[in-house]
Amino acid sequence: MDYEGDLCIVYEAHPRDRFPDSPTLPEGVTKYDQGVYLEHASAADGLDALAERSAAAIRAITGRHPAPTPR
């Protein structure tokens, strides 16, 4: 959480990480100087929903795709 109460994901990309130069962020995720933040994130959203939004943002930043779900 930042000083304004936004749920932030702070990171510093290094060339060896091979993160995408311009990731396509999920809806409701905004880039800022130190990383990204989830717009309008609230405890009322529930832990599972916030975890899913955070994971989607991290996948976009890193260029990783979700693992397939077992059948």
Short mmCIF file of N, CA, C and O in Angstrom, two decimals:
data_model
loop_
_atom_site.label_atom_id
_atom_site.label_comp_id
_atom_site.label_asym_id
_atom_site.label_seq_id
_atom_site.Cartn_x
_atom_site.Cartn_y
_atom_site.Cartn_z
N MET A 1 0.85 -1.17 0.00
CA MET A 1 0.00 0.00 0.00
C MET A 1 0.89 1.23 0.00
O MET A 1 1.87 1.27 0.73
N ASP A 2 0.54 2.20 -0.81
CA ASP A 2 1.32 3.43 -0.80
C ASP A 2 0.66 4.43 0.14
O ASP A 2 -0.33 4.13 0.80
N TYR A 3 1.22 5.63 0.21
CA TYR A 3 0.71 6.63 1.15
C TYR A 3 -0.69 7.11 0.81
O TYR A 3 -1.37 7.70 1.64
N GLU A 4 -1.15 6.83 -0.41
CA GLU A 4 -2.52 7.20 -0.79
C GLU A 4 -3.50 6.04 -0.61
O GLU A 4 -4.68 6.17 -0.90
N GLY A 5 -2.98 4.89 -0.17
CA GLY A 5 -3.84 3.74 0.05
C GLY A 5 -4.01 2.83 -1.15
O GLY A 5 -4.87 1.95 -1.14
N ASP A 6 -3.21 3.04 -2.22
CA ASP A 6 -3.31 2.19 -3.40
C ASP A 6 -2.52 0.90 -3.20
O ASP A 6 -1.44 0.91 -2.62
N LEU A 7 -3.06 -0.20 -3.70
CA LEU A 7 -2.36 -1.48 -3.65
C LEU A 7 -1.35 -1.50 -4.79
O LEU A 7 -1.72 -1.48 -5.96
N CYS A 8 -0.06 -1.49 -4.45
CA CYS A 8 1.01 -1.35 -5.43
C CYS A 8 1.86 -2.61 -5.53
O CYS A 8 2.02 -3.34 -4.55
N ILE A 9 2.39 -2.82 -6.72
CA ILE A 9 3.39 -3.85 -6.96
C ILE A 9 4.62 -3.10 -7.43
O ILE A 9 4.65 -2.56 -8.53
N VAL A 10 5.61 -3.03 -6.56
CA VAL A 10 6.84 -2.29 -6.84
C VAL A 10 7.89 -3.26 -7.34
O VAL A 10 8.07 -4.34 -6.77
N TYR A 11 8.57 -2.90 -8.43
CA TYR A 11 9.61 -3.76 -8.96
C TYR A 11 10.62 -2.93 -9.73
O TYR A 11 10.34 -1.80 -10.14
N GLU A 12 11.79 -3.50 -9.91
CA GLU A 12 12.84 -2.90 -10.72
C GLU A 12 13.30 -3.96 -11.71
O GLU A 12 13.89 -4.97 -11.31
N ALA A 13 12.98 -3.76 -12.96
CA ALA A 13 13.33 -4.75 -13.98
C ALA A 13 14.82 -4.66 -14.31
O ALA A 13 15.39 -3.58 -14.36
N HIS A 14 15.42 -5.80 -14.49
CA HIS A 14 16.81 -5.90 -14.90
C HIS A 14 16.83 -6.58 -16.27
O HIS A 14 16.00 -7.47 -16.51
N PRO A 15 17.74 -6.19 -17.16
CA PRO A 15 17.75 -6.82 -18.50
C PRO A 15 17.77 -8.35 -18.47
O PRO A 15 17.15 -8.98 -19.33
N ARG A 16 18.42 -8.95 -17.51
CA ARG A 16 18.48 -10.42 -17.48
C ARG A 16 17.11 -11.04 -17.16
O ARG A 16 16.90 -12.23 -17.40
N ASP A 17 16.18 -10.23 -16.63
CA ASP A 17 14.84 -10.73 -16.35
C ASP A 17 14.05 -10.98 -17.62
O ASP A 17 13.10 -11.77 -17.63
N ARG A 18 14.41 -10.27 -18.67
CA ARG A 18 13.74 -10.37 -19.98
C ARG A 18 12.25 -10.07 -19.90
O ARG A 18 11.43 -10.72 -20.55
N PHE A 19 11.90 -9.09 -19.07
CA PHE A 19 10.50 -8.66 -19.00
C PHE A 19 10.14 -7.95 -20.31
O PHE A 19 11.00 -7.32 -20.92
N PRO A 20 8.89 -8.01 -20.73
CA PRO A 20 8.47 -7.28 -21.93
C PRO A 20 8.71 -5.77 -21.75
O PRO A 20 8.54 -5.24 -20.66
N ASP A 21 9.10 -5.11 -22.83
CA ASP A 21 9.33 -3.66 -22.77
C ASP A 21 8.04 -2.89 -22.52
O ASP A 21 8.03 -1.90 -21.80
N SER A 22 6.97 -3.31 -23.16
CA SER A 22 5.68 -2.64 -23.02
C SER A 22 4.60 -3.67 -22.72
O SER A 22 3.87 -4.08 -23.63
N PRO A 23 4.50 -4.12 -21.47
CA PRO A 23 3.50 -5.15 -21.17
C PRO A 23 2.08 -4.63 -21.34
O PRO A 23 1.80 -3.45 -21.13
N THR A 24 1.20 -5.52 -21.75
CA THR A 24 -0.22 -5.20 -21.84
C THR A 24 -0.81 -5.51 -20.47
O THR A 24 -1.02 -6.67 -20.12
N LEU A 25 -1.05 -4.46 -19.71
CA LEU A 25 -1.55 -4.64 -18.35
C LEU A 25 -3.04 -4.94 -18.36
O LEU A 25 -3.78 -4.44 -19.21
N PRO A 26 -3.50 -5.73 -17.41
CA PRO A 26 -4.93 -6.02 -17.30
C PRO A 26 -5.72 -4.75 -17.00
O PRO A 26 -5.17 -3.77 -16.48
N GLU A 27 -6.98 -4.80 -17.29
CA GLU A 27 -7.87 -3.68 -16.98
C GLU A 27 -7.81 -3.39 -15.49
O GLU A 27 -7.80 -4.31 -14.66
N GLY A 28 -7.72 -2.13 -15.15
CA GLY A 28 -7.70 -1.73 -13.75
C GLY A 28 -6.32 -1.73 -13.12
O GLY A 28 -6.19 -1.54 -11.91
N VAL A 29 -5.28 -1.97 -13.94
CA VAL A 29 -3.90 -1.92 -13.45
C VAL A 29 -3.19 -0.79 -14.19
O VAL A 29 -3.24 -0.73 -15.41
N THR A 30 -2.54 0.09 -13.45
CA THR A 30 -1.90 1.27 -14.03
C THR A 30 -0.43 1.31 -13.67
O THR A 30 -0.06 1.05 -12.53
N LYS A 31 0.39 1.65 -14.66
CA LYS A 31 1.83 1.77 -14.45
C LYS A 31 2.13 3.11 -13.78
O LYS A 31 1.45 4.10 -14.01
N TYR A 32 3.14 3.12 -12.92
CA TYR A 32 3.67 4.37 -12.36
C TYR A 32 5.17 4.21 -12.21
O TYR A 32 5.73 3.17 -12.58
N ASP A 33 5.86 5.23 -11.72
CA ASP A 33 7.34 5.26 -11.71
C ASP A 33 7.99 4.02 -11.10
O ASP A 33 9.03 3.57 -11.57
N GLN A 34 7.44 3.48 -10.03
CA GLN A 34 8.09 2.38 -9.32
C GLN A 34 7.50 1.01 -9.62
O GLN A 34 7.94 0.01 -9.08
N GLY A 35 6.47 0.95 -10.44
CA GLY A 35 5.84 -0.33 -10.75
C GLY A 35 4.44 -0.13 -11.29
O GLY A 35 4.23 0.66 -12.20
N VAL A 36 3.49 -0.85 -10.70
CA VAL A 36 2.08 -0.74 -11.10
C VAL A 36 1.22 -0.69 -9.85
O VAL A 36 1.66 -1.06 -8.76
N TYR A 37 -0.01 -0.23 -10.01
CA TYR A 37 -0.95 -0.28 -8.90
C TYR A 37 -2.31 -0.71 -9.41
O TYR A 37 -2.64 -0.54 -10.58
N LEU A 38 -3.07 -1.32 -8.51
CA LEU A 38 -4.41 -1.78 -8.84
C LEU A 38 -5.39 -0.66 -8.51
O LEU A 38 -5.55 -0.28 -7.35
N GLU A 39 -6.02 -0.13 -9.53
CA GLU A 39 -6.98 0.96 -9.36
C GLU A 39 -8.17 0.49 -8.53
O GLU A 39 -8.69 -0.60 -8.74
N HIS A 40 -8.59 1.30 -7.64
CA HIS A 40 -9.80 1.09 -6.85
C HIS A 40 -9.79 -0.24 -6.08
O HIS A 40 -10.86 -0.80 -5.80
N ALA A 41 -8.62 -0.78 -5.76
CA ALA A 41 -8.55 -2.01 -4.97
C ALA A 41 -9.04 -1.70 -3.56
O ALA A 41 -8.73 -0.66 -3.00
N SER A 42 -9.79 -2.64 -3.01
CA SER A 42 -10.36 -2.43 -1.69
C SER A 42 -10.47 -3.78 -0.98
O SER A 42 -10.68 -4.82 -1.62
N ALA A 43 -10.36 -3.74 0.34
CA ALA A 43 -10.54 -4.96 1.13
C ALA A 43 -11.91 -5.58 0.87
O ALA A 43 -12.08 -6.79 0.94
N ALA A 44 -12.87 -4.75 0.51
CA ALA A 44 -14.22 -5.24 0.24
C ALA A 44 -14.26 -6.13 -1.01
O ALA A 44 -15.20 -6.90 -1.19
N ASP A 45 -13.22 -6.04 -1.86
CA ASP A 45 -13.15 -6.89 -3.05
C ASP A 45 -12.94 -8.35 -2.68
O ASP A 45 -13.26 -9.24 -3.46
N GLY A 46 -12.35 -8.57 -1.52
CA GLY A 46 -12.06 -9.94 -1.07
C GLY A 46 -10.65 -10.34 -1.45
O GLY A 46 -10.11 -9.93 -2.48
N LEU A 47 -10.07 -11.16 -0.60
CA LEU A 47 -8.68 -11.59 -0.78
C LEU A 47 -8.48 -12.35 -2.09
O LEU A 47 -7.50 -12.11 -2.80
N ASP A 48 -9.39 -13.24 -2.43
CA ASP A 48 -9.23 -14.03 -3.66
C ASP A 48 -9.23 -13.14 -4.90
O ASP A 48 -8.40 -13.31 -5.80
N ALA A 49 -10.14 -12.18 -4.96
CA ALA A 49 -10.21 -11.29 -6.12
C ALA A 49 -8.96 -10.42 -6.22
O ALA A 49 -8.42 -10.23 -7.32
N LEU A 50 -8.47 -9.92 -5.09
CA LEU A 50 -7.26 -9.10 -5.11
C LEU A 50 -6.04 -9.94 -5.50
O LEU A 50 -5.17 -9.47 -6.24
N ALA A 51 -6.00 -11.18 -5.05
CA ALA A 51 -4.90 -12.07 -5.41
C ALA A 51 -4.91 -12.37 -6.91
O ALA A 51 -3.87 -12.36 -7.56
N GLU A 52 -6.09 -12.60 -7.47
CA GLU A 52 -6.21 -12.85 -8.91
C GLU A 52 -5.78 -11.64 -9.71
O GLU A 52 -5.06 -11.77 -10.71
N ARG A 53 -6.21 -10.44 -9.30
CA ARG A 53 -5.81 -9.21 -10.00
C ARG A 53 -4.31 -8.98 -9.91
O ARG A 53 -3.66 -8.62 -10.89
N SER A 54 -3.75 -9.22 -8.73
CA SER A 54 -2.31 -9.06 -8.54
C SER A 54 -1.53 -10.05 -9.40
O SER A 54 -0.54 -9.70 -10.05
N ALA A 55 -1.97 -11.31 -9.41
CA ALA A 55 -1.30 -12.33 -10.21
C ALA A 55 -1.37 -11.99 -11.70
O ALA A 55 -0.38 -12.16 -12.42
N ALA A 56 -2.50 -11.50 -12.16
CA ALA A 56 -2.62 -11.12 -13.58
C ALA A 56 -1.66 -9.98 -13.91
O ALA A 56 -1.03 -9.97 -14.98
N ALA A 57 -1.51 -9.03 -13.01
CA ALA A 57 -0.58 -7.92 -13.22
C ALA A 57 0.85 -8.43 -13.26
O ALA A 57 1.64 -8.04 -14.14
N ILE A 58 1.21 -9.32 -12.35
CA ILE A 58 2.57 -9.86 -12.31
C ILE A 58 2.86 -10.67 -13.57
O ILE A 58 3.95 -10.58 -14.14
N ARG A 59 1.89 -11.46 -14.02
CA ARG A 59 2.08 -12.21 -15.27
C ARG A 59 2.33 -11.27 -16.44
O ARG A 59 3.19 -11.52 -17.29
N ALA A 60 1.59 -10.17 -16.51
CA ALA A 60 1.78 -9.20 -17.59
C ALA A 60 3.16 -8.56 -17.51
O ALA A 60 3.86 -8.45 -18.53
N ILE A 61 3.57 -8.17 -16.32
CA ILE A 61 4.87 -7.53 -16.14
C ILE A 61 6.00 -8.47 -16.54
O ILE A 61 6.96 -8.06 -17.20
N THR A 62 5.90 -9.72 -16.15
CA THR A 62 6.98 -10.69 -16.37
C THR A 62 6.89 -11.39 -17.72
O THR A 62 7.84 -12.04 -18.15
N GLY A 63 5.74 -11.28 -18.37
CA GLY A 63 5.56 -11.96 -19.66
C GLY A 63 5.28 -13.44 -19.51
O GLY A 63 5.38 -14.19 -20.47
N ARG A 64 4.94 -13.88 -18.32
CA ARG A 64 4.64 -15.29 -18.07
C ARG A 64 3.14 -15.51 -18.22
O ARG A 64 2.34 -14.66 -17.87
N HIS A 65 2.79 -16.66 -18.69
CA HIS A 65 1.38 -17.02 -18.85
C HIS A 65 0.97 -17.94 -17.70
O HIS A 65 1.80 -18.64 -17.14
N PRO A 66 -0.32 -17.95 -17.36
CA PRO A 66 -0.75 -18.82 -16.28
C PRO A 66 -0.54 -20.29 -16.64
O PRO A 66 -0.62 -20.66 -17.82
N ALA A 67 -0.26 -21.08 -15.64
CA ALA A 67 -0.11 -22.52 -15.86
C ALA A 67 -1.47 -23.11 -16.23
O ALA A 67 -2.49 -22.66 -15.72
N PRO A 68 -1.47 -24.08 -17.12
CA PRO A 68 -2.77 -24.70 -17.45
C PRO A 68 -3.36 -25.40 -16.24
O PRO A 68 -2.62 -25.94 -15.41
N THR A 69 -4.67 -25.36 -16.13
CA THR A 69 -5.32 -26.03 -15.02
C THR A 69 -5.45 -27.51 -15.34
O THR A 69 -5.77 -27.88 -16.47
N PRO A 70 -5.21 -28.37 -14.35
CA PRO A 70 -5.33 -29.82 -14.59
C PRO A 70 -6.77 -30.20 -14.90
O PRO A 70 -7.70 -29.59 -14.40
N ARG A 71 -6.92 -31.21 -15.72
CA ARG A 71 -8.27 -31.65 -16.10
C ARG A 71 -8.72 -32.79 -15.26
O ARG A 71 -8.12 -33.58 -14.75
#
